[in-house]
Structures are given as C-alpha cells and as structure tokens.
Coordinates of C-alpha atoms in Angstrom, one line a residue:
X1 CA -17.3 -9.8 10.1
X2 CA -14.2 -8.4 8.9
X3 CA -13.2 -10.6 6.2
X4 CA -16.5 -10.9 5.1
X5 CA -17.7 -7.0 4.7
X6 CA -14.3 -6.0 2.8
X7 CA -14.7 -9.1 0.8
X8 CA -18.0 -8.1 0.1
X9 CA -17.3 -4.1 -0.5
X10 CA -14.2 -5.2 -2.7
X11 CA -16.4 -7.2 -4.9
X12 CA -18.8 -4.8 -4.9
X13 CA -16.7 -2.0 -6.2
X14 CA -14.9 -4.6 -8.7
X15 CA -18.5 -4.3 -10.6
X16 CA -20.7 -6.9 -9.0
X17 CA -24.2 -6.4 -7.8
X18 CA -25.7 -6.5 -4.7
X19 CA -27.2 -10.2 -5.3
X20 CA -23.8 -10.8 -7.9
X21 CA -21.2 -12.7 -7.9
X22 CA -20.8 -16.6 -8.1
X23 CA -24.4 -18.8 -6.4
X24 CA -25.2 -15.3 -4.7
X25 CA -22.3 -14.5 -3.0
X26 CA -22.8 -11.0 -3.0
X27 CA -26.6 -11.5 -1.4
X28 CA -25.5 -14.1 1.2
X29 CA -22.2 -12.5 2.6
X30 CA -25.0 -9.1 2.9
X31 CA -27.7 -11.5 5.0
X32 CA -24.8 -12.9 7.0
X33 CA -23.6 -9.4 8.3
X34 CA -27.0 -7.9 8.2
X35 CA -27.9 -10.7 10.9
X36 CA -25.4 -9.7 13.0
X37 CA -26.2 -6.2 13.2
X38 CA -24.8 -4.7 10.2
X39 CA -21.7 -3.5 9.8
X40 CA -21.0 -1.3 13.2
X41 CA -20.2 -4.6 14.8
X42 CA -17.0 -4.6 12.8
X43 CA -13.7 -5.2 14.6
X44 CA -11.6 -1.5 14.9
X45 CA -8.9 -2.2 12.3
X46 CA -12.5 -2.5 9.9
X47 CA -14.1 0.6 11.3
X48 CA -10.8 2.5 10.5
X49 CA -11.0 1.2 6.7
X50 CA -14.6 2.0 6.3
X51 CA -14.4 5.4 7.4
X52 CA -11.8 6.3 5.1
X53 CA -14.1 4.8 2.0
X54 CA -17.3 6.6 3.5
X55 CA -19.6 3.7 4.6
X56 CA -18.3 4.1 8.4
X57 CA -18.0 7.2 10.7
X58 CA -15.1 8.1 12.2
X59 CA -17.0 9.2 15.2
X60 CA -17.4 5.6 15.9
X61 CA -14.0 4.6 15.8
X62 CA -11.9 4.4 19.2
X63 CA -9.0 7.4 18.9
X64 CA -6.1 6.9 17.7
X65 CA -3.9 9.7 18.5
X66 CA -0.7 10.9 16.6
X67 CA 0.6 12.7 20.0
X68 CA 1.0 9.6 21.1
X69 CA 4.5 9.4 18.8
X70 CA 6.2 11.2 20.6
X71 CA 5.8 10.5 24.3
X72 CA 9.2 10.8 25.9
X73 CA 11.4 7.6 26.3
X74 CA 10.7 7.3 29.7
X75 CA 6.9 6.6 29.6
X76 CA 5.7 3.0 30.6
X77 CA 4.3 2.5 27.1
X78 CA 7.0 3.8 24.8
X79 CA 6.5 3.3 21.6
X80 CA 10.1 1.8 21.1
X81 CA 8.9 -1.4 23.3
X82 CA 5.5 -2.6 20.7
X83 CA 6.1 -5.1 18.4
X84 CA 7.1 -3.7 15.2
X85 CA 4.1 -5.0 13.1
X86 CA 1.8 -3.0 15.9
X87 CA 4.1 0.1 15.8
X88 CA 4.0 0.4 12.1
X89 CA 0.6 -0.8 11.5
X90 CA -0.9 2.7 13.9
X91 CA 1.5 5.1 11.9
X92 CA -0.8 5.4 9.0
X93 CA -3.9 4.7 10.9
X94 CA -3.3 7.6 13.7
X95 CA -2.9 9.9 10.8
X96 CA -6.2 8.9 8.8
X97 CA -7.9 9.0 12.2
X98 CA -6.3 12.7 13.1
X99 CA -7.4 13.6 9.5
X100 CA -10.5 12.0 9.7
X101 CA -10.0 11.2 5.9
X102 CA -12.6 10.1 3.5
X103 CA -12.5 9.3 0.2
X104 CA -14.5 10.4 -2.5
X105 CA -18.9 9.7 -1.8
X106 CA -20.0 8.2 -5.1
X107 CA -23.5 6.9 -5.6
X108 CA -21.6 2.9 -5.1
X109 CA -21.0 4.6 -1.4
X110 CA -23.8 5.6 -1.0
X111 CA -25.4 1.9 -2.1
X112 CA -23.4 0.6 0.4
X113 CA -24.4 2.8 3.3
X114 CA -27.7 1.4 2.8
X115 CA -26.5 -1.9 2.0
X116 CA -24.4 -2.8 4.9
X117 CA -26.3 -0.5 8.0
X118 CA -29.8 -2.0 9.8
X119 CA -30.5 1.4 10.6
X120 CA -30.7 4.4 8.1
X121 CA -27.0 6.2 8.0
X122 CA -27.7 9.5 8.9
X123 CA -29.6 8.4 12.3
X124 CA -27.0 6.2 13.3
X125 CA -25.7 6.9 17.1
X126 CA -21.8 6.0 16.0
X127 CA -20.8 7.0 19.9
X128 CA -22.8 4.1 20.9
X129 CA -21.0 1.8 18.2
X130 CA -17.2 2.5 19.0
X131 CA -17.4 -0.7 21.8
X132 CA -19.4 -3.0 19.4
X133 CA -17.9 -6.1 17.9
X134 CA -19.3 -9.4 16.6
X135 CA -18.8 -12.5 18.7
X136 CA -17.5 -14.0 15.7
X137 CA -14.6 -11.9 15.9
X138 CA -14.0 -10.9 19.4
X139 CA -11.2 -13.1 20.0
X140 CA -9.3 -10.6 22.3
X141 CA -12.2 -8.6 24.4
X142 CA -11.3 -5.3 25.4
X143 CA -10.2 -5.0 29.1
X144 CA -12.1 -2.3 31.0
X145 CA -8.6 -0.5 31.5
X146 CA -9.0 0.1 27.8
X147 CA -12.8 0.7 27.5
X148 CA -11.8 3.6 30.1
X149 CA -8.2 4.8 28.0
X150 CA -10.7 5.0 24.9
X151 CA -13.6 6.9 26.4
X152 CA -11.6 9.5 28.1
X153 CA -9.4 10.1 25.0
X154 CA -12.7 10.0 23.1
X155 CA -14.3 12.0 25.4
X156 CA -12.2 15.0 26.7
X157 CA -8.3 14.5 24.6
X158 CA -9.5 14.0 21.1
X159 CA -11.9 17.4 21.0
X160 CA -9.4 19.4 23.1
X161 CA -6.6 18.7 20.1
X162 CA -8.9 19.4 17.8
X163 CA -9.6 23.2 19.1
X164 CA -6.8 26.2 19.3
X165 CA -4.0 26.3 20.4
X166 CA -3.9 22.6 20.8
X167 CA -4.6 22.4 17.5
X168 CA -1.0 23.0 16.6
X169 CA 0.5 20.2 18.6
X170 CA -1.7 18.2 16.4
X171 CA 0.0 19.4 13.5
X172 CA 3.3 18.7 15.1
X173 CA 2.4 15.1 15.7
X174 CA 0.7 14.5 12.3
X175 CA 4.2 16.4 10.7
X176 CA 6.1 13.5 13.2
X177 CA 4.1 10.2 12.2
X178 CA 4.5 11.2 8.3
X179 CA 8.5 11.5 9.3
X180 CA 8.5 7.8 10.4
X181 CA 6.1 6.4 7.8
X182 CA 8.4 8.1 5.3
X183 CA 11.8 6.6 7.5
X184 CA 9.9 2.8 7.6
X185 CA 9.2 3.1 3.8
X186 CA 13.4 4.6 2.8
X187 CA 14.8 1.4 5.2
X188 CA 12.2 -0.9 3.2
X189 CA 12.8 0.2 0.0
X190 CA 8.8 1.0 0.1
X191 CA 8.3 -2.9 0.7
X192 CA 7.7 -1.9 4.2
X193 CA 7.3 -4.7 6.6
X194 CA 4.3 -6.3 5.6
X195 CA 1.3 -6.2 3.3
X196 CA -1.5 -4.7 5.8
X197 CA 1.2 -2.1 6.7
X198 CA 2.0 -1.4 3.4
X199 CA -1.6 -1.2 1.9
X200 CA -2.4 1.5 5.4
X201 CA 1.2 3.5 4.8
X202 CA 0.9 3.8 0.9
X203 CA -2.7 5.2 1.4
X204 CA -1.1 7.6 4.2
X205 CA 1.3 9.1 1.6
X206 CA -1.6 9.4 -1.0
X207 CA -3.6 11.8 1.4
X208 CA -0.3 13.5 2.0
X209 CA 0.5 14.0 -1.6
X210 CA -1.7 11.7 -4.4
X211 CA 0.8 13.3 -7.0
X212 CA 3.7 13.1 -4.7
X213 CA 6.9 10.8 -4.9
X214 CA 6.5 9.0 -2.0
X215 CA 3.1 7.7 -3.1
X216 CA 4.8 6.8 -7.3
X217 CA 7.4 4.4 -4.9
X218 CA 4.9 2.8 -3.3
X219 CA 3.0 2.3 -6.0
X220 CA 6.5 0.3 -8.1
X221 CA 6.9 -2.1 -5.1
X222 CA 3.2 -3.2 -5.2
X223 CA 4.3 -6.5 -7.3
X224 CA 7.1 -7.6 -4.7
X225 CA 3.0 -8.7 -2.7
X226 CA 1.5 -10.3 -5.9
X227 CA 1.0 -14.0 -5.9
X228 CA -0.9 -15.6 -9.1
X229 CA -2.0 -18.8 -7.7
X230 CA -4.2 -21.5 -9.4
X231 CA -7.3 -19.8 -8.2
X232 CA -6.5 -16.6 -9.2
X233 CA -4.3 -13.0 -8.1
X234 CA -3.6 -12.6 -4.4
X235 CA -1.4 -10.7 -2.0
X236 CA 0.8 -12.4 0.0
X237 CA 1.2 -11.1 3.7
X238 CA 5.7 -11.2 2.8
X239 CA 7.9 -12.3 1.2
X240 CA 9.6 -15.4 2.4
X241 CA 12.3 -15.9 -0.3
X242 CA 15.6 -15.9 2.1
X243 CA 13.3 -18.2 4.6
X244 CA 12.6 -21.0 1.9
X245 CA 15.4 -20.6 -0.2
X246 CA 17.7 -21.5 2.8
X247 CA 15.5 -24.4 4.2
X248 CA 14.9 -25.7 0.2
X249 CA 18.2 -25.4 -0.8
X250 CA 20.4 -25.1 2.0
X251 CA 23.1 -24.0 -0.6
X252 CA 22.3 -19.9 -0.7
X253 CA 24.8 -18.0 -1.4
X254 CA 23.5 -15.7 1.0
X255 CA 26.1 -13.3 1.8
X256 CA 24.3 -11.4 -1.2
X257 CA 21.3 -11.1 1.1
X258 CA 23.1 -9.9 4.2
X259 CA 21.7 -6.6 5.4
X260 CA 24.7 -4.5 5.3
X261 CA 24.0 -1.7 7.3
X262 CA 22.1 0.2 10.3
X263 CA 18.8 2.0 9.3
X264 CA 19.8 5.4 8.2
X265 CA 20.6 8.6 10.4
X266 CA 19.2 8.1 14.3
X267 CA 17.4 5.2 14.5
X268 CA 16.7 4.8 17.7
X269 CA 14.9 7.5 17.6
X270 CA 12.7 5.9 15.2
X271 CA 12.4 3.3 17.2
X272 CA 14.5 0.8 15.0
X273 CA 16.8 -2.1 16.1
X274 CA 19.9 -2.6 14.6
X275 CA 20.1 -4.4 11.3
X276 CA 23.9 -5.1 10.2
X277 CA 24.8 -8.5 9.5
X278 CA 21.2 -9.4 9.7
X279 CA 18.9 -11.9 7.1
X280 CA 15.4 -10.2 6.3
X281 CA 12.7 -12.8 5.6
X282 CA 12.1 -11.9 1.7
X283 CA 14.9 -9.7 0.0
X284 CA 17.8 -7.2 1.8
X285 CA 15.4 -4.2 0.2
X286 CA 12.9 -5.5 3.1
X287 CA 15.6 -4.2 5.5
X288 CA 13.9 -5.9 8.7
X289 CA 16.3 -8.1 10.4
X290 CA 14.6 -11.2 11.4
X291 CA 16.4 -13.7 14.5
X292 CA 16.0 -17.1 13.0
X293 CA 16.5 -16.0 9.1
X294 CA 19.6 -14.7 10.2
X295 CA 20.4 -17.4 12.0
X296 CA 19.5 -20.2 9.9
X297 CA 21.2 -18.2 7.0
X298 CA 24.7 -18.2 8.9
X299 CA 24.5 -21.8 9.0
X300 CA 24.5 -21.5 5.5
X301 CA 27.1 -19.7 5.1
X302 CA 29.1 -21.5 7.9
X303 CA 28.4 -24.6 5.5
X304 CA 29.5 -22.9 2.5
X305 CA 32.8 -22.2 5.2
X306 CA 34.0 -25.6 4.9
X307 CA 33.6 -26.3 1.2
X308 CA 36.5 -25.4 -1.1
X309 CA 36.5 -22.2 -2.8
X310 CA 36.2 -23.7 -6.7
X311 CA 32.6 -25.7 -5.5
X312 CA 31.0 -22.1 -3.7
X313 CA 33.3 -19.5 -4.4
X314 CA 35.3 -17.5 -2.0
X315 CA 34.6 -17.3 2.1
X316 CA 32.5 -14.8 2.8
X317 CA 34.5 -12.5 5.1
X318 CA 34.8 -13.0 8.7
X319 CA 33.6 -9.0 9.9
X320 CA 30.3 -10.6 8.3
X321 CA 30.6 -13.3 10.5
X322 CA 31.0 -11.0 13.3
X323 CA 28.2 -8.7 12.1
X324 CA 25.6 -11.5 11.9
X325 CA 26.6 -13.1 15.9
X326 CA 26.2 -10.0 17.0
X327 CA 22.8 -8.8 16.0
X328 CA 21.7 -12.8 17.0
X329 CA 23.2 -11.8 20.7
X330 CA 21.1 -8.6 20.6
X331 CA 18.0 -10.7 20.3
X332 CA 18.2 -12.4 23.7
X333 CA 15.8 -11.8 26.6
X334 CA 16.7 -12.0 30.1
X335 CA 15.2 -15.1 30.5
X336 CA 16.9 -16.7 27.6
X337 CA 14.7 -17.1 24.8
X338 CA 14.9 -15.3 21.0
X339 CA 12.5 -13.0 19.5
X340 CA 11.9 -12.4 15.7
X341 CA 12.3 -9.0 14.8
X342 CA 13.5 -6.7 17.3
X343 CA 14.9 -7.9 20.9
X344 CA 11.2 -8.3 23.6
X345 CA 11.8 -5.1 26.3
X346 CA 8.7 -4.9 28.0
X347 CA 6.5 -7.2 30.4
X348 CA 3.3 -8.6 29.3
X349 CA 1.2 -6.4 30.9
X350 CA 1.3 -4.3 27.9
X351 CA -0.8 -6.6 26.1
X352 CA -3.6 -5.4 28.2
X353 CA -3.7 -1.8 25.6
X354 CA -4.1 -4.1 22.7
X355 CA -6.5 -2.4 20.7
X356 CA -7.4 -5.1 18.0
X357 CA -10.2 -7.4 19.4
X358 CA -9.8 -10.1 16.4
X359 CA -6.2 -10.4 17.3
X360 CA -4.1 -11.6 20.2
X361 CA -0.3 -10.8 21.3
X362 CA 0.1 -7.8 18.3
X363 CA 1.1 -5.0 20.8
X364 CA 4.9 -6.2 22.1
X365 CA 7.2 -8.4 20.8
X366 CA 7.4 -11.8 22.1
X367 CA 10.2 -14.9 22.9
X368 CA 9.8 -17.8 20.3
X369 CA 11.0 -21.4 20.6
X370 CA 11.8 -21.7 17.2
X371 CA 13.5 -18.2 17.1
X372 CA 15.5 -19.5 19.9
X373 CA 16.2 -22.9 18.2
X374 CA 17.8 -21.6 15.3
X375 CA 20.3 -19.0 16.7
X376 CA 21.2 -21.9 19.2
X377 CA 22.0 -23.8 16.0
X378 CA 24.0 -21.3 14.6
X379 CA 25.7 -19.6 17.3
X380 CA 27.1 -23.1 18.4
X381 CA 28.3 -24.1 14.3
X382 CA 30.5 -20.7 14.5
X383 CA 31.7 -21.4 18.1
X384 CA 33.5 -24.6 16.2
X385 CA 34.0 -22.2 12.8
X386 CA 35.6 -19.3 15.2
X387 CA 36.5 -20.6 18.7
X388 CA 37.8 -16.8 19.8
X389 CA 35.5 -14.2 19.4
X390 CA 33.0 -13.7 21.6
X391 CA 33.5 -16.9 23.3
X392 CA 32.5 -16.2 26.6
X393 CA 29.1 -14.2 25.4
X394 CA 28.4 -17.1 23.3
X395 CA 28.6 -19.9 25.6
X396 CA 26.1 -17.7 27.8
X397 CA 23.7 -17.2 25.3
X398 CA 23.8 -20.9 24.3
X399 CA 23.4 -21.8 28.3
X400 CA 20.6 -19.7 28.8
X401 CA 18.8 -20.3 26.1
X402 CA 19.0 -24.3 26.8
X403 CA 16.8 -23.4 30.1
X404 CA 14.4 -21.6 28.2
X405 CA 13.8 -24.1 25.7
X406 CA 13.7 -26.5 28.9
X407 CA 11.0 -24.1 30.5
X408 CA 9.0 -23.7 27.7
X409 CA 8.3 -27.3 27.3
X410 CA 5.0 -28.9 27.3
X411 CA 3.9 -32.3 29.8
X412 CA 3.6 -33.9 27.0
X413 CA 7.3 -33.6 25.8
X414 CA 6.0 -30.6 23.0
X415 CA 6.8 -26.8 22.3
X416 CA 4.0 -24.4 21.5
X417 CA 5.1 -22.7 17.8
X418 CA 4.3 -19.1 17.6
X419 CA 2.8 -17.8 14.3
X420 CA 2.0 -14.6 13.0

C-alpha cells in the first residue's frame, strides 16, 4: 500500500490521469488500493506524507511529539540510544505532526481525495483509522504496549499541548527539533544521512522558511541522490562511493576521505557519536562515520603503508592511524560484535516502541557480522603495521569479537547478513 499510493499520487501530479499512464497503470494501482480499503490502510510513515499534501488527516495519524526531544538523559528511551536512521527520520516528521502542516488544496487534491478514499472525505472517522494497516504491509504489527503509548498520547497529551500554557512548551520543543534538524544538516553538508531523511528534513526547513537558507542548501545537494539509470531518473537511498571504491579498487587514496573532525560544538548533546578518523559511506561531506567503511578503508591505507612512496605517494600520518583505531574501538558492544553507525547502547526491548509497521529493527542500533568482520580485519593488519599503541585494547577487541562471530553462527556453518 505504500509504494503503490505514492507511486500512484506522484504520477498523478507528474500530469497523468486517473486511468493514465502506461497499459492503465494509473486505473489498476487505484483498483488495487481501493480493494483494500482505500488509502486509510496506509502504513504511518504514508499517513504522515499524505497529511502534509492534503489527501490524509492528521487526526488519523498516531502522535508524534516534539517534547519527546528533550526527555532528560536518564530516561529508559533516550533518544541518544535509537538508531540514527530512526532518530533523524522523527525530527522532521514530529515537527510536521506538531504543525499539522498541509500544503496547498488544489482541485488535483481534491481529485485525489475522492480518488483514493471508499468513503466520502469529509465523513471519514480518521480516529478510527490511526490502528489501520494493510496486511500487505504489516510486517512489524504494533505491540499492545504501543496501541496503549499511542492512544493515551492521542487521547489526553497531544490536546493538553495543544491548549495554554502548555502550549508554550510546544513551542520550546518545536524551537529544539528545528535546532537538531539544522545541526544534522551543518555535519552533513545538507546530504544528511539518507534520502527518506533528507526528502522529510528539507521539507521541515521549507515550512520553517520556504525563502530561507536552510531550505536554498538543501535544495544544491539534491543531485549528490540522483541516479540516471537505463530505465530512467531515480534517487538512490546513499551514496556508496568510499564503500565501492575501496572494495573495486582496493587502491583509494583515502586519507582524502577521512572524516577529520568531531561534529561541531556539543555533540553529545545532539545525540551524535564521535566522527574523527572515521570513513563515511559516500563522500566526507556525508560526515556519518560508518564501522566497516572505516575499517575496510584503513586496510587501504595500511596497504598503501607498505608500498614505496614514488608508487602512492607519501604515508599517510600515523595520528590518522590512531584516529581511525580509535573510533573502530568505540564501536564494540559488550558482547563483542560491531555496529555500523554509532556504537548499540540499549537492549532490544526497545524495539517493542517501533512505530513503523512495514519495517523491522529501525528503532536502535544493532551488532552486525559483517561490521564486525571488517574491523577484525583491520584492527589485526595495524596490530602488525603498529605493534605499540593500544596493544592491549586491541588484542581484546579482536578476542571478543572472535566469540561473537563464533555465537552468531548458524547450524549450518552460515552468518545471517544484516541489510538496511
């Protein structure tokens, strides 16, 4: 149901008629979510998008809270402890919710209200349709722990924030999730850390100011996600340039790429990791230090060690050495294993709050075999390089990570790979 309504709204507002586009497409994708209950059976993330552009409610959608930013470090489900895709993902979308933005109604919206809905729009119950989901996309159903976190926010918090003089803490909190949208997009060079993130953050700073500057960089970083393929324009999800470059070529010169410094100011309090010495997985503007680019990037460069200087140029310095072994150490778990982009702090009960039900293991950050693999790899190539530093930590980190990769292991000999 998701991919299917935007697919069908996109190419609706790209000019094609209700029963257009190629053998019918426009007429069969309406059928298919018409059959299923129109489109109030769309997963959350899809409610969120169609109330912005009109053809949804935002009385329908489960709450998304800005206040919940700044919670104090000591609460169970601080914020610090999601996984970063998760954290910056609900940024924009708490402050569109909090708004309750919508964009312009033009006649096409109102096509597509009638379009899209079994039921007339103005009689539509949208309480009744915050729960609803198509089977097709109910991958992850919604625990009742949540059903109950979303109908007494829905039911009591939301209207209370909404009235004086609690009204003002929800300017605070809106005034608090703009500050870190506006810190993620400075670290990222307004690539921010991936396409959905992007797309939700760039709209964010539009509401906020469509003249404004933070909106005009958004909008120059929108080809870095273009991909012209045979079949026609796309976005990509990221950038994998340092990934494939170093597993193509394996002859990078990436010390060019190496992220050279912390986020800016106090980044812990914007729930950032540290970043020096790192490898992002497309360019250093990404700025999001990634466990096994680094690492399979410092093999390169441990390579590149060994060759003489008229072949690759001169050594990369030894601090950067240093630098990139010690955000890899910051990446281990206490049970040994890796994660990808910012070290796993929080149990898996977590997971149960995940509030996307066509998507599994988005809320915390996870261990990964192959994370752990490739900073075995290279932690052990510059124990050989540089024998002395950190020699003790290393041969720790390499130990327990052996018994994670031997915990992890299938029956049948295998490793399960995790993808995004």
């Amino acid at each position: 149901m998701f991919s299917t309504a935007l697919n069908y709204i996109c190419m609706r507002l790209l000019g094609e008629g209700p029963d257009g586009g190629q053998d019918n497409a426009c007429e069969k994708a309406r059928k298919w979510i018409l059959d299923r209950g129109g489109v109030t059976t769309i997963p959350s993330w899809g409610k969120t998008w169609l109330s912005t552009l009109g053809v949804f409610y935002w009385s329908g959608c489960h709450p998304m809270p800005p206040e919940f930013w700044f919670l104090p470090s000591y609460f169970p489900i601080y914020q610090a402890k999601m996984w970063c895709y998760c954290r910056v993902t609900y940024f924009p979308m708490s402050c569109l919710y909090a708004k309750k933005f919508v964009g312009p109604i033009t006649p096409l919206i109102l096509q597509l209200r009638e379009e899209l809905h079994i039921e007339p729009y103005h009689k539509i119950n949208w309480k009744q349709k915050r729960h609803l989901c198509a089977k097709e996309d109910l991958y992850y159903p919604h625990t009742w722990i949540q059903m109950l976190l979303w109908d007494s926010l829905y039911t009591f918090a939301d209207p209370l924030l909404s009235q004086w003089p609690f009204n003002k803490l929800r300017e605070k909190a809106l005034r608090i999730t703009m500050d870190h949208i506006h810190y993620e997009d400075e670290c990222s060079r307004y690539i921010t850390v991936a396409v959905v993130q992007k797309i939700l953050c760039m709209l964010a700073c539009w509401v906020e100011d469509p003249t404004g500057d933070y909106f005009k960089k958004h909008l120059a970083r929108i080809p870095d996600y273009i991909w012209v393929a045979e079949d026609g324009m796309k976005l990509q999800d990221i950038g994998s340039q340092v990934w494939d470059s170093s597993f193509a070529l394996q002859a990078l010169l990436v010390a060019i790429l190496l992220v050279k410094d912390n986020p800016p100011g106090d980044f812990r309090r914007m729930f950032r990791h540290i970043s020096k010495g790192s490898r992002t997985l497309s360019a250093q503007d990404h700025g999001w230090q990634v466990s096994d680019c680094t690492a399979e990037s410092l093999k390169c460069c441990l390579y590149f060690s060994k060759m003489r200087p008229e072949i690759v140029g001169e050594k990369m310095e030894a601090e950067k050495f240093y630098d990139s072994v010690n955000v890899l150490l910051s990446f281990q778990s206490e049970n040994g294993g890796f994660s990808a982009w910012e070290p796993a702090t929080v149990g898996l009960w977590m997971e149960w709050l995940n509030p996307g039900e066509f998507l599994e293991d988005i809320v915390i950050e996870h261990d990964h075999v192959e994370c752990t693999s490739s900073t075995m790899q290279a932690l052990a190539l510059f124990k050989e390089s540089h024998p002395e530093h950190r020699r003790n930590e290393i041969e720790k980190c390499i130990t327990k990570a052996v018994q994670f990769l031997e915990d992890t292991q299938k029956a049948d000999g295998s490793w399960y790979i995790f993808h995004l």
